[in-house]
CSV table of C-alpha atoms and ligand atoms in Angstrom, one decimal:
chain,number,residue,atom,x,y,z
D,22,UNK,CA,128.3,119.1,101.8
D,23,UNK,CA,125.9,121.6,100.4
D,24,UNK,CA,125.9,125.0,102.2
D,25,UNK,CA,122.6,126.7,103.1
D,26,UNK,CA,122.1,129.6,100.7
D,27,UNK,CA,120.9,132.6,102.7
D,28,UNK,CA,121.9,135.5,100.5
D,29,UNK,CA,119.3,138.1,99.1
D,30,UNK,CA,119.0,136.1,95.9
D,31,UNK,CA,119.4,133.6,94.5
D,32,UNK,CA,117.8,131.8,97.4
D,33,UNK,CA,116.9,128.3,98.5
D,34,UNK,CA,114.4,126.8,96.1
D,35,UNK,CA,111.7,124.2,96.6
D,36,UNK,CA,112.6,120.7,95.3
D,37,UNK,CA,109.5,120.6,93.0
D,38,UNK,CA,110.6,123.9,91.4
D,39,UNK,CA,114.1,122.4,90.8
D,40,UNK,CA,112.7,119.2,89.5
D,41,UNK,CA,110.6,121.1,86.9
D,42,UNK,CA,113.9,122.3,85.4
D,43,UNK,CA,115.0,118.7,84.7
D,44,UNK,CA,111.8,117.7,82.8
D,45,UNK,CA,112.1,117.1,79.0
D,46,UNK,CA,112.0,120.4,77.1
D,47,UNK,CA,108.9,120.8,75.0
D,48,UNK,CA,108.7,122.8,71.9
D,49,UNK,CA,107.6,126.3,72.6
D,50,UNK,CA,104.5,125.9,70.5
D,51,UNK,CA,103.6,122.5,71.9
D,52,UNK,CA,100.0,122.7,73.3
D,53,UNK,CA,101.2,121.3,76.6
D,54,UNK,CA,103.7,124.1,76.9
D,55,UNK,CA,101.2,126.7,75.8
D,56,UNK,CA,98.9,125.6,78.6
D,57,UNK,CA,101.7,125.9,81.2
D,58,UNK,CA,102.9,129.3,80.0
D,59,UNK,CA,99.3,130.6,79.9
D,60,UNK,CA,98.7,129.4,83.5
D,61,UNK,CA,102.0,130.9,84.7
D,62,UNK,CA,100.9,134.3,83.3
D,63,UNK,CA,97.5,134.1,85.0
D,64,UNK,CA,99.3,133.1,88.3
D,65,UNK,CA,101.7,136.0,88.0
D,66,UNK,CA,98.7,138.4,87.8
D,67,UNK,CA,97.3,136.8,90.9
D,68,UNK,CA,100.5,136.9,92.9
D,69,UNK,CA,100.9,140.6,92.2
D,70,UNK,CA,97.2,141.1,93.1
D,71,UNK,CA,96.8,142.9,89.8
D,72,UNK,CA,93.6,141.6,88.1
D,73,UNK,CA,93.7,144.5,85.6
D,74,UNK,CA,97.4,144.2,84.6
D,75,UNK,CA,99.1,142.6,81.6
D,76,UNK,CA,101.8,140.2,82.7
D,77,UNK,CA,105.1,139.7,80.8
D,78,UNK,CA,107.5,136.9,81.3
D,79,UNK,CA,110.8,137.4,79.4
D,80,UNK,CA,114.3,135.7,79.5
D,81,UNK,CA,116.7,137.9,81.4
D,82,UNK,CA,117.5,139.1,84.9
D,83,UNK,CA,115.8,141.8,87.1
D,84,UNK,CA,117.8,144.5,85.4
D,85,UNK,CA,116.1,143.6,82.1
D,86,UNK,CA,112.8,143.9,83.9
D,87,UNK,CA,113.8,147.4,84.9
D,88,UNK,CA,114.8,148.2,81.3
D,89,UNK,CA,111.5,146.7,80.0
D,90,UNK,CA,109.6,149.2,82.0
D,91,UNK,CA,111.7,152.2,81.3
D,92,UNK,CA,112.3,151.6,77.5
D,93,UNK,CA,108.6,151.5,76.9
D,94,UNK,CA,107.4,154.4,79.1
D,95,UNK,CA,110.2,156.9,78.6
D,96,UNK,CA,110.6,159.0,75.5
D,97,UNK,CA,113.6,161.3,75.2
D,98,UNK,CA,113.1,164.5,77.3
D,99,UNK,CA,110.4,163.0,79.6
D,100,UNK,CA,110.8,164.0,83.2
D,101,UNK,CA,111.1,161.1,85.8
D,102,UNK,CA,111.2,161.3,89.6
D,103,UNK,CA,113.3,158.6,91.4
D,104,UNK,CA,112.7,157.9,95.0
D,105,UNK,CA,116.2,156.9,95.8
D,106,UNK,CA,116.8,154.4,98.6
D,107,UNK,CA,120.2,152.9,97.5
D,108,UNK,CA,122.1,150.9,95.0
D,109,UNK,CA,119.2,149.7,92.9
D,110,UNK,CA,117.6,153.1,92.7
D,111,UNK,CA,121.0,154.4,91.4
D,112,UNK,CA,120.8,151.7,88.7
D,113,UNK,CA,117.3,152.9,87.8
D,114,UNK,CA,118.6,156.4,87.4
D,115,UNK,CA,121.3,155.1,85.0
D,116,UNK,CA,118.7,153.2,82.9
D,117,UNK,CA,116.3,156.2,82.8
D,118,UNK,CA,119.1,158.5,81.7
D,119,UNK,CA,120.2,156.1,79.0
D,120,UNK,CA,116.7,156.2,77.6
D,121,UNK,CA,116.7,160.0,77.5
D,122,UNK,CA,114.8,160.8,80.7
D,123,UNK,CA,115.4,164.0,82.7
D,124,UNK,CA,115.8,162.6,86.2
D,125,UNK,CA,115.0,164.3,89.5
D,126,UNK,CA,115.9,162.4,92.6
D,127,UNK,CA,114.7,162.6,96.2
D,128,UNK,CA,117.4,160.8,98.1
D,129,UNK,CA,117.7,159.5,101.6
D,130,UNK,CA,120.9,158.6,103.5
D,131,UNK,CA,121.8,154.9,103.3
D,132,UNK,CA,119.4,152.9,105.5
D,133,UNK,CA,116.6,155.4,105.3
D,134,UNK,CA,113.8,156.5,103.0
D,135,UNK,CA,112.9,160.0,101.9
D,136,UNK,CA,110.0,161.6,103.8
D,137,UNK,CA,106.6,161.5,102.2
D,138,UNK,CA,106.6,165.3,102.4
D,139,UNK,CA,109.7,165.5,100.2
D,140,UNK,CA,108.2,163.2,97.7
D,141,UNK,CA,104.8,165.0,97.8
D,142,UNK,CA,106.6,168.4,97.2
D,143,UNK,CA,108.5,167.0,94.3
D,144,UNK,CA,105.4,165.5,92.7
D,145,UNK,CA,103.5,168.7,93.2
D,146,UNK,CA,106.2,170.6,91.4
D,147,UNK,CA,104.7,168.9,88.4
D,148,UNK,CA,105.8,167.7,85.0
D,149,UNK,CA,106.8,164.2,85.7
D,150,UNK,CA,105.7,161.4,83.4
D,151,UNK,CA,106.7,158.7,85.9
D,152,UNK,CA,108.1,158.0,89.3
D,153,UNK,CA,110.2,155.0,90.2
D,154,UNK,CA,110.7,153.5,93.6
D,155,UNK,CA,112.5,150.4,94.9
D,156,UNK,CA,110.1,148.3,97.0
D,157,UNK,CA,113.0,146.6,98.9
D,158,UNK,CA,116.5,148.0,98.3
D,159,UNK,CA,118.4,144.8,98.5
D,160,UNK,CA,121.7,146.7,99.0
D,161,UNK,CA,120.6,148.0,102.4
D,162,UNK,CA,117.5,146.1,103.4
D,163,UNK,CA,115.4,149.2,103.3
D,164,UNK,CA,111.6,148.8,102.8
D,165,UNK,CA,110.0,151.8,101.1
D,166,UNK,CA,106.4,152.9,102.2
D,167,UNK,CA,105.1,151.8,98.8
D,168,UNK,CA,101.4,152.2,99.3
D,169,UNK,CA,101.6,155.8,100.3
D,170,UNK,CA,104.1,156.6,97.5
D,171,UNK,CA,102.2,155.1,94.7
D,172,UNK,CA,98.9,156.6,95.9
D,173,UNK,CA,100.6,160.0,95.9
D,174,UNK,CA,101.9,159.5,92.4
D,175,UNK,CA,98.4,158.5,91.2
D,176,UNK,CA,96.9,161.6,92.9
D,177,UNK,CA,99.3,163.8,90.8
D,178,UNK,CA,98.7,161.9,87.6
D,179,UNK,CA,102.2,160.4,87.5
D,180,UNK,CA,102.8,156.8,86.5
D,181,UNK,CA,104.4,154.7,89.2
D,182,UNK,CA,107.0,152.0,88.4
D,183,UNK,CA,107.8,149.8,91.4
D,184,UNK,CA,111.0,147.8,91.4
D,185,UNK,CA,109.9,144.6,93.2
D,186,UNK,CA,113.0,142.5,92.5
D,187,UNK,CA,113.5,140.9,95.9
D,188,UNK,CA,110.1,142.1,97.3
D,189,UNK,CA,107.6,140.5,95.0
D,190,UNK,CA,105.8,137.6,96.7
D,191,UNK,CA,107.4,138.4,100.1
D,192,UNK,CA,106.4,141.9,101.1
D,193,UNK,CA,102.8,143.0,101.1
D,194,UNK,CA,101.8,144.5,97.7
D,195,UNK,CA,98.4,145.1,96.2
D,196,UNK,CA,99.0,146.4,92.8
D,197,UNK,CA,95.5,147.2,91.7
D,198,UNK,CA,94.1,148.3,95.1
D,199,UNK,CA,97.1,150.7,95.7
D,200,UNK,CA,97.1,151.9,92.1
D,201,UNK,CA,100.7,151.0,91.1
D,202,UNK,CA,101.1,151.2,87.3
D,203,UNK,CA,104.1,148.8,86.8
D,204,UNK,CA,105.4,146.2,89.1
D,205,UNK,CA,108.6,144.5,87.9
D,206,UNK,CA,110.6,141.6,89.4
D,207,UNK,CA,112.9,138.7,88.7
D,208,UNK,CA,112.6,135.0,89.4
D,209,UNK,CA,115.5,134.3,91.8
D,210,UNK,CA,114.4,136.1,95.0
D,211,UNK,CA,111.1,135.8,96.8
D,212,UNK,CA,109.4,134.4,93.6
D,213,UNK,CA,111.4,131.2,94.3
D,214,UNK,CA,112.7,130.3,90.8
D,215,UNK,CA,116.4,130.1,89.7
D,216,UNK,CA,117.8,133.2,88.0
D,217,UNK,CA,116.8,133.9,84.4
D,218,UNK,CA,113.4,135.5,84.2
D,219,UNK,CA,112.3,139.1,84.0
D,220,UNK,CA,108.7,139.5,85.1
D,221,UNK,CA,106.4,142.5,84.8
D,222,UNK,CA,102.8,143.3,85.5
D,223,UNK,CA,101.7,146.4,83.6
D,224,UNK,CA,98.5,148.2,84.5
D,225,UNK,CA,96.1,149.8,82.0
D,226,UNK,CA,97.3,153.4,82.5
D,227,UNK,CA,100.9,152.4,81.7
D,228,UNK,CA,99.8,150.5,78.6
D,229,UNK,CA,97.8,153.5,77.5
D,230,UNK,CA,100.9,155.8,77.9
D,231,UNK,CA,103.0,153.3,75.9
D,232,UNK,CA,100.4,153.2,73.1
D,233,UNK,CA,100.5,157.0,72.9
D,234,UNK,CA,104.2,157.3,72.6
D,235,UNK,CA,105.6,158.9,69.5
D,236,UNK,CA,109.3,157.9,69.5
D,237,UNK,CA,110.0,154.2,68.7
D,238,UNK,CA,111.2,152.0,71.6
D,239,UNK,CA,115.0,152.1,71.4
D,240,UNK,CA,115.4,148.3,71.7
D,241,UNK,CA,113.7,145.5,69.7
D,242,UNK,CA,114.2,142.9,72.5
D,243,UNK,CA,112.7,145.2,75.1
D,244,UNK,CA,109.8,146.5,73.0
D,245,UNK,CA,106.4,145.6,74.5
D,246,UNK,CA,105.1,145.7,70.9
D,247,UNK,CA,107.0,142.5,70.3
D,248,UNK,CA,106.0,140.8,73.6
D,249,UNK,CA,102.4,141.8,74.1
D,250,UNK,CA,101.0,139.6,71.2
D,251,UNK,CA,103.0,136.7,72.5
D,252,UNK,CA,101.8,137.0,76.1
D,253,UNK,CA,98.2,137.4,74.9
D,254,UNK,CA,98.5,134.4,72.6
D,255,UNK,CA,99.9,132.1,75.3
D,256,UNK,CA,97.2,133.2,77.7
D,257,UNK,CA,94.5,132.5,75.0
D,258,UNK,CA,96.0,129.1,74.5
D,259,UNK,CA,97.5,129.8,71.0
D,260,UNK,CA,101.0,129.4,69.7
D,261,UNK,CA,103.1,132.4,69.0
D,262,UNK,CA,106.8,133.2,68.5
D,263,UNK,CA,108.9,136.3,68.8
D,264,UNK,CA,112.0,134.9,70.7
D,265,UNK,CA,112.3,131.5,72.1
D,266,UNK,CA,111.0,131.4,75.7
D,267,UNK,CA,113.1,129.6,78.4
D,268,UNK,CA,110.8,126.6,78.4
D,269,UNK,CA,112.1,124.9,81.6
D,270,UNK,CA,112.3,128.1,83.6
D,271,UNK,CA,108.7,128.7,82.6
D,272,UNK,CA,107.7,125.3,84.0
D,273,UNK,CA,109.6,126.1,87.2
D,274,UNK,CA,107.9,129.5,87.4
D,275,UNK,CA,104.5,127.9,87.0
D,276,UNK,CA,105.2,125.5,89.8
D,277,UNK,CA,106.5,128.1,92.2
D,278,UNK,CA,103.7,130.6,91.5
D,279,UNK,CA,101.3,127.7,92.1
D,280,UNK,CA,102.9,127.0,95.5
D,281,UNK,CA,102.9,130.7,96.4
D,282,UNK,CA,99.1,130.9,95.6
D,283,UNK,CA,98.5,127.7,97.6
D,284,UNK,CA,100.1,129.2,100.6
D,285,UNK,CA,98.0,132.4,100.1
D,286,UNK,CA,99.4,135.9,99.6
D,287,UNK,CA,98.4,137.2,103.0
D,288,UNK,CA,99.7,134.1,104.8
D,289,UNK,CA,102.9,134.3,102.8
D,290,UNK,CA,103.4,138.0,103.7
D,291,UNK,CA,102.7,137.2,107.3
D,292,UNK,CA,105.2,134.3,107.4
D,293,UNK,CA,107.9,136.5,106.0
D,294,UNK,CA,107.1,139.1,108.7
D,295,UNK,CA,107.1,136.5,111.5
D,296,UNK,CA,110.5,135.0,110.3
D,297,UNK,CA,111.9,138.5,110.0
D,298,UNK,CA,110.9,139.5,113.6
D,299,UNK,CA,112.5,136.3,114.9
D,300,UNK,CA,115.7,137.2,113.0
D,301,UNK,CA,115.6,140.7,114.4
D,302,UNK,CA,115.3,139.3,117.9
D,303,UNK,CA,118.3,137.0,117.3
D,304,UNK,CA,120.4,139.9,116.0
D,305,UNK,CA,119.6,141.9,119.1
D,306,UNK,CA,120.4,138.9,121.3
D,307,UNK,CA,123.8,138.8,119.5
D,308,UNK,CA,124.4,142.6,119.9
D,309,UNK,CA,124.2,143.2,116.1
D,310,UNK,CA,122.8,146.4,114.7
D,311,UNK,CA,120.6,146.7,111.6
D,312,UNK,CA,121.6,149.1,108.8
D,313,UNK,CA,118.0,150.4,108.3
D,314,UNK,CA,117.5,153.3,110.6
D,315,UNK,CA,114.3,152.0,112.2
D,316,UNK,CA,112.2,148.8,112.2
D,317,UNK,CA,109.5,150.7,110.2
D,318,UNK,CA,111.9,150.9,107.2
D,319,UNK,CA,113.4,147.5,107.6
D,320,UNK,CA,112.5,144.8,105.0
D,321,UNK,CA,111.2,141.5,106.1
D,322,UNK,CA,113.1,139.6,103.4
D,323,UNK,CA,116.7,140.3,104.4
D,324,UNK,CA,118.8,141.6,107.3
D,325,UNK,CA,121.6,144.1,106.6
D,326,UNK,CA,123.8,144.1,109.7
D,327,UNK,CA,126.8,146.2,110.7
D,328,UNK,CA,129.9,144.1,111.6
D,329,UNK,CA,130.5,144.5,115.3
D,330,UNK,CA,133.8,146.1,116.5
D,331,UNK,CA,136.8,144.0,115.7
D,332,UNK,CA,135.0,142.0,112.9
D,333,UNK,CA,135.6,142.7,109.2
D,334,UNK,CA,134.5,141.6,105.8
D,335,UNK,CA,136.3,138.3,106.2
D,336,UNK,CA,133.3,137.4,108.5
D,337,UNK,CA,131.3,136.3,105.4
D,338,UNK,CA,133.9,133.5,104.9
D,339,UNK,CA,133.8,132.6,108.5
D,340,UNK,CA,130.0,132.1,108.4
D,341,UNK,CA,130.4,130.0,105.3
D,342,UNK,CA,132.9,127.8,107.2
D,343,UNK,CA,129.9,127.2,109.5
D,344,UNK,CA,127.8,125.9,106.6
D,345,UNK,CA,125.7,129.0,105.7
D,346,UNK,CA,126.3,131.4,102.8
D,347,UNK,CA,125.6,135.1,103.6
D,348,UNK,CA,126.4,138.1,101.5
D,349,UNK,CA,128.7,141.1,102.0
D,350,UNK,CA,127.7,144.7,101.8
D,351,UNK,CA,126.7,146.3,98.4
D,352,UNK,CA,126.0,149.9,99.0
D,353,UNK,CA,129.1,151.8,97.8
D,354,UNK,CA,129.2,154.2,100.8
D,355,UNK,CA,129.3,151.4,103.4
D,356,UNK,CA,130.2,148.2,101.5
D,357,UNK,CA,132.9,147.0,103.9
D,358,UNK,CA,131.0,147.8,107.1
D,359,UNK,CA,128.1,145.4,106.9
D,360,UNK,CA,126.8,142.0,105.7
D,361,UNK,CA,123.4,140.7,104.5
D,362,UNK,CA,121.4,137.7,105.3
D,363,UNK,CA,118.5,136.8,103.0
D,364,UNK,CA,115.4,135.3,104.5
D,365,UNK,CA,112.8,134.8,101.7
D,366,UNK,CA,110.9,132.2,99.8
D,367,UNK,CA,111.1,129.0,101.8
D,368,UNK,CA,112.8,130.3,105.0
D,369,UNK,CA,111.1,128.9,108.0
D,370,UNK,CA,112.2,128.1,111.6
D,371,UNK,CA,114.6,125.4,110.5
D,372,UNK,CA,116.7,127.6,108.2
D,373,UNK,CA,116.3,130.5,110.6
D,374,UNK,CA,117.9,128.6,113.5
D,375,UNK,CA,120.6,127.1,111.3
D,376,UNK,CA,121.5,130.6,110.1
D,377,UNK,CA,121.5,132.3,113.5
D,378,UNK,CA,123.6,129.4,114.9
D,379,UNK,CA,126.2,129.8,112.1
D,380,UNK,CA,126.4,133.6,112.6
D,381,UNK,CA,126.8,133.0,116.3
D,382,UNK,CA,129.6,130.5,116.0
D,383,UNK,CA,131.3,132.7,113.5
D,384,UNK,CA,131.1,135.6,115.9
D,385,UNK,CA,132.6,133.5,118.6
D,386,UNK,CA,135.4,132.3,116.2
D,387,UNK,CA,136.1,136.0,115.4
D,388,UNK,CA,136.6,136.7,119.1
D,389,UNK,CA,133.3,138.6,119.5
D,390,UNK,CA,132.1,138.3,123.1
D,391,UNK,CA,128.7,136.7,123.1
D,392,UNK,CA,127.1,134.1,125.3
D,393,UNK,CA,126.8,130.8,123.2
D,394,UNK,CA,123.1,130.4,122.4
D,395,UNK,CA,122.1,134.0,123.0
D,396,UNK,CA,120.9,134.6,119.5
D,397,UNK,CA,119.3,131.2,119.2
D,398,UNK,CA,117.4,131.7,122.5
D,399,UNK,CA,116.1,135.1,121.4
D,400,UNK,CA,115.0,133.6,118.1
D,401,UNK,CA,113.2,130.7,119.8
D,402,UNK,CA,111.5,133.1,122.2
D,403,UNK,CA,110.2,135.2,119.3
D,404,UNK,CA,109.1,132.1,117.4
D,405,UNK,CA,107.1,130.7,120.3
D,406,UNK,CA,105.7,134.1,121.4
D,407,UNK,CA,103.1,134.0,118.7
J,274,PLP,C1,118.4,142.0,92.6
J,274,PLP,C2,117.8,143.3,92.3
J,274,PLP,C3,117.8,143.9,91.1
J,274,PLP,C4,118.7,143.3,89.9
J,274,PLP,O1,118.3,142.1,89.5
J,274,PLP,P1,119.2,141.2,88.7
J,274,PLP,O2,118.4,139.9,88.5
J,274,PLP,O3,120.5,141.0,89.4
J,274,PLP,O4,119.5,141.9,87.4
J,274,PLP,C5,117.2,145.1,90.9
J,274,PLP,N1,116.5,145.6,91.8
J,274,PLP,C6,116.4,145.1,93.1
J,274,PLP,C7,115.6,145.8,94.1
J,274,PLP,C8,117.1,143.9,93.4
J,274,PLP,O5,117.0,143.4,94.6
């Protein structure tokens, strides 16, 4: 029997998206494929609410999307500010340093975000070419106050690069209205497509900074100079080739982005919030504590939860025995003390209740004292309350 996949990516995908992967593969310069790719690019721009941005769709994972941003914006010796909220911010530091950036970090304790004053002070100290932040740090479930941070960067003339892997198409984000310069993501989380695509929307100021660079981009595959003419050609309905696109994944992306836009961005953000609040009510009903230090910094796309006393990392296996796959901890400081439940893309009341039930039964099996149905009742109350 197939388990329900409730990890923070990959996630459960819509059948129409999966069916697109099984269609006959067209040649990458076939007019029918050019039309699909062109539409997917336009849709990506709409999903990111970034009418002025240039979309890029490239074979690879989210980490490649991070590198596609950094490799093109950083020249050796450039100063970069990292708003560090966990594991994926640490990865960004590594990528920045590899490309020769001088990195300054404002860090928060795991589960928290740095204060806006700290970030403001760092920005005011001056000299940064770019600032990076992680929209949702999937290692801890921390949601950064993105709008304020990117507005602060813009005010100081610093480019903002937002890692939206996980967050994109789940957490509210208005790239143009907020003035974020680069939004980067991957296919397998809230975007709703199996792993394999790195996605970026690059705003005009970031493109301008890239055009002005003096040092060559240190990677051919990551160089926007190779990809930009390809993306422009596909959107204009013309054939082009640099490196073979993942044809079937592009079909699937087009289908998923179409579904996302049909739901509507605001409705989709609101659904994720509603589901997250019902999960939070359930966890409270079960006596579980969230890793994020307050609801204000807790993502709506996953729950990172401390194991209760007497329960250890074998719990993830016990939940799987109940038919639901959840993930262990990822933040190096706390790894063995918590687990993560993803609730993004197609998660609605059915998957919510199935997941809460499985966690509840696993807790009972582990000897945790909880009234059977306590989590489910709390989730139901939250669902019918609105
Ligand atoms: C998952 C994730 C990544 C890495 O994506 P991969 O597809 O695993 O390379 C980067 N940043 C964030 C915030 C993520 O959640």
